[in-house]
Tab-separated table of C-alpha atoms in Angstrom:
chain	number	residue	atom	x	y	z
A	75	MET	CA	33.449	0.080	32.089
A	76	ASP	CA	33.821	3.509	33.585
A	77	TYR	CA	31.192	5.366	35.564
A	78	PHE	CA	30.300	7.767	32.699
A	79	SER	CA	29.614	4.909	30.253
A	80	PHE	CA	27.467	3.155	32.834
A	81	VAL	CA	25.377	6.260	33.591
A	82	SER	CA	25.006	7.129	29.873
A	83	GLY	CA	23.878	3.604	29.047
A	84	LEU	CA	21.457	3.571	31.946
A	85	GLY	CA	20.033	6.963	30.901
A	86	CYS	CA	19.544	5.870	27.283
A	87	GLY	CA	17.889	2.664	28.431
A	88	LEU	CA	15.487	4.571	30.666
A	89	VAL	CA	14.551	7.008	27.894
A	90	ILE	CA	13.906	4.190	25.414
A	91	GLY	CA	11.941	2.203	27.988
A	92	LEU	CA	9.771	5.146	28.998
A	93	SER	CA	9.158	5.995	25.320
A	94	LEU	CA	7.983	2.455	24.620
A	95	ILE	CA	5.741	2.486	27.708
A	96	THR	CA	4.183	5.782	26.585
A	97	LEU	CA	3.609	4.472	23.052
A	98	ARG	CA	2.103	1.272	24.422
A	99	LYS	CA	-0.309	3.215	26.643
A	100	HIS	CA	-1.381	5.360	23.674
A	101	PHE	CA	-1.723	2.563	21.113
A	102	GLY	CA	-2.484	-0.486	23.255
A	103	SER	CA	-0.516	-3.638	22.678
A	104	VAL	CA	3.059	-3.816	21.465
A	105	LYS	CA	1.771	-5.335	18.219
A	106	GLU	CA	-0.629	-2.399	17.654
A	107	THR	CA	2.119	0.077	18.517
A	108	ALA	CA	4.466	-1.494	15.987
A	109	LYS	CA	1.723	-1.610	13.353
A	110	THR	CA	0.866	2.066	13.866
A	111	ILE	CA	4.507	3.164	13.795
A	112	LYS	CA	5.013	1.182	10.582
A	113	LYS	CA	1.924	2.794	9.057
A	114	ILE	CA	3.097	6.285	10.008
A	115	ALA	CA	6.533	5.628	8.579
A	116	SER	CA	5.259	4.084	5.347
A	117	ASN	CA	2.456	6.492	4.531
A	118	SER	CA	2.433	10.151	3.769
A	119	GLU	CA	1.130	12.724	6.163
A	120	TYR	CA	-2.545	12.410	7.053
A	121	LYS	CA	-5.022	15.264	6.782
A	122	LEU	CA	-8.687	16.156	7.114
A	123	ILE	CA	-10.217	18.328	4.405
A	124	LEU	CA	-13.176	20.620	5.067
A	125	VAL	CA	-15.005	21.509	1.845
A	126	VAL	CA	-17.031	24.680	2.446
A	127	ARG	CA	-19.859	25.912	0.241
A	128	THR	CA	-19.286	29.589	-0.522
A	129	ASP	CA	-22.507	30.074	-2.498
A	130	LEU	CA	-24.584	30.133	0.695
A	131	GLY	CA	-23.201	33.452	1.938
A	132	MET	CA	-22.389	32.131	5.410
A	133	SER	CA	-20.653	34.482	7.837
A	134	LYS	CA	-17.159	33.596	9.068
A	135	GLY	CA	-18.587	32.474	12.393
A	136	LYS	CA	-21.162	30.249	10.701
A	137	ILE	CA	-18.458	28.695	8.522
A	138	ALA	CA	-16.323	28.054	11.601
A	139	ALA	CA	-19.220	26.357	13.408
A	140	GLN	CA	-20.090	24.202	10.393
A	141	CYS	CA	-16.431	23.204	9.958
A	142	GLY	CA	-16.402	22.234	13.635
A	143	HIS	CA	-19.416	19.971	13.068
A	144	ALA	CA	-17.717	18.344	10.067
A	145	ALA	CA	-14.424	17.808	11.920
A	146	VAL	CA	-16.144	16.231	14.930
A	147	GLY	CA	-18.305	14.061	12.663
A	148	ALA	CA	-15.278	12.840	10.698
A	149	TYR	CA	-13.377	12.141	13.931
A	150	GLU	CA	-16.262	10.102	15.357
A	151	LYS	CA	-16.581	8.052	12.169
A	152	ALA	CA	-12.810	7.482	12.011
A	153	LEU	CA	-12.834	6.322	15.631
A	154	LYS	CA	-15.196	3.498	14.629
A	155	ARG	CA	-14.139	2.742	11.045
A	156	ASP	CA	-10.411	3.477	10.903
A	157	PRO	CA	-8.830	3.769	14.356
A	158	GLU	CA	-5.345	3.093	12.939
A	159	GLY	CA	-5.730	5.880	10.395
A	160	LEU	CA	-7.033	8.181	13.112
A	161	LYS	CA	-3.948	7.451	15.233
A	162	SER	CA	-1.720	8.146	12.237
A	163	TRP	CA	-3.479	11.491	11.722
A	164	GLN	CA	-3.058	12.324	15.401
A	165	MET	CA	0.631	11.423	15.288
A	166	THR	CA	1.293	13.493	12.150
A	167	GLY	CA	-0.070	16.808	13.407
A	168	GLN	CA	-3.859	16.504	12.884
A	169	ALA	CA	-3.756	18.666	9.750
A	170	LYS	CA	-7.070	20.279	8.796
A	171	VAL	CA	-7.388	22.177	5.523
A	172	ALA	CA	-10.406	24.286	4.508
A	173	VAL	CA	-11.156	24.499	0.786
A	174	LYS	CA	-14.094	25.957	-1.095
A	175	THR	CA	-16.717	25.124	-3.649
A	176	ASP	CA	-19.626	27.211	-4.875
A	177	SER	CA	-21.926	24.348	-5.826
A	178	VAL	CA	-24.082	21.845	-3.975
A	179	ASP	CA	-23.704	19.502	-6.960
A	180	GLU	CA	-19.905	19.621	-6.713
A	181	ILE	CA	-19.880	18.945	-2.964
A	182	LYS	CA	-22.146	15.919	-3.533
A	183	GLN	CA	-19.882	14.665	-6.335
A	184	ILE	CA	-16.800	15.059	-4.151
A	185	ALA	CA	-18.540	13.098	-1.380
A	186	ASP	CA	-19.427	10.316	-3.816
A	187	ASN	CA	-15.869	10.161	-5.150
A	188	ALA	CA	-14.441	10.007	-1.626
A	189	LYS	CA	-16.838	7.226	-0.624
A	190	LYS	CA	-15.916	5.215	-3.744
A	191	MET	CA	-12.266	5.452	-2.658
A	192	GLY	CA	-13.149	4.301	0.859
A	193	ILE	CA	-12.421	7.665	2.487
A	194	ILE	CA	-14.483	8.709	5.498
A	195	THR	CA	-16.895	11.574	4.848
A	196	SER	CA	-18.998	13.745	7.127
A	197	MET	CA	-21.697	15.723	5.286
A	198	ILE	CA	-23.118	18.563	7.362
A	199	ARG	CA	-26.655	19.831	6.853
A	200	ASP	CA	-27.744	22.967	8.665
A	201	ALA	CA	-30.719	22.940	11.020
A	202	GLY	CA	-31.871	26.292	9.630
A	203	ARG	CA	-32.116	28.175	12.920
A	204	THR	CA	-30.008	31.166	11.878
A	205	GLN	CA	-28.625	32.120	8.442
A	206	ILE	CA	-29.210	29.102	6.195
A	207	ALA	CA	-32.326	27.333	4.943
A	208	PRO	CA	-33.071	24.095	6.835
A	209	ASN	CA	-31.362	20.947	5.519
A	210	SER	CA	-28.843	22.881	3.390
A	211	ILE	CA	-25.522	21.107	2.889
A	212	THR	CA	-22.892	23.485	4.269
A	213	VAL	CA	-19.601	21.596	4.737
A	214	LEU	CA	-18.174	18.209	3.818
A	215	GLY	CA	-15.460	16.676	5.981
A	216	ILE	CA	-13.181	14.237	4.142
A	217	GLY	CA	-10.745	12.033	6.051
A	218	PRO	CA	-8.621	11.913	8.019
A	219	ALA	CA	-6.734	9.946	5.376
A	220	PRO	CA	-3.309	9.929	3.757
A	221	LYS	CA	-2.601	13.225	2.019
A	222	ASN	CA	-1.887	11.570	-1.343
A	223	VAL	CA	-5.274	9.802	-1.249
A	224	VAL	CA	-7.321	12.836	-0.161
A	225	ASP	CA	-5.626	15.002	-2.791
A	226	LYS	CA	-7.013	12.745	-5.534
A	227	VAL	CA	-10.507	13.838	-4.480
A	228	THR	CA	-9.951	17.453	-3.396
A	229	GLY	CA	-6.645	18.527	-4.944
A	230	HIS	CA	-8.419	20.672	-7.565
A	231	LEU	CA	-10.161	22.852	-4.957
A	232	LYS	CA	-8.816	26.245	-3.856
A	233	LEU	CA	-8.114	27.149	-0.259
A	234	LEU	CA	-10.913	28.956	1.549
């Protein structure tokens, strides 16, 4: 074996080893790492949908704040209920998509449909300190979940 082959082999081994160590630190055990990698490879991209009510007349800033509440709420629920799915979402870019509805009845129906499918939801109700009446439903967070699953519940909605 010549020097170049030895150094190349050593370099590749170090890169692979360090990659596995990094993955293990992020995911925990080797078994969990393998399970998460398999899930990422076998499933479609993950995403989090933010369904915004447009009939309330919220300002852009208010919508942004309410979407932030929904995203954090969905993340916290996913951390407890679906940590593997959350890791998959994190590893596939943490996609967040804002869509719109103009009906409180539709947002409730979408939430019910998502729950029936086992998808995490985060319904946000406003405190009523600024623009919106107290206890108004403003945004619904759905997911993170595989794109093909979330689309069954929200695929008919238009982008915000």
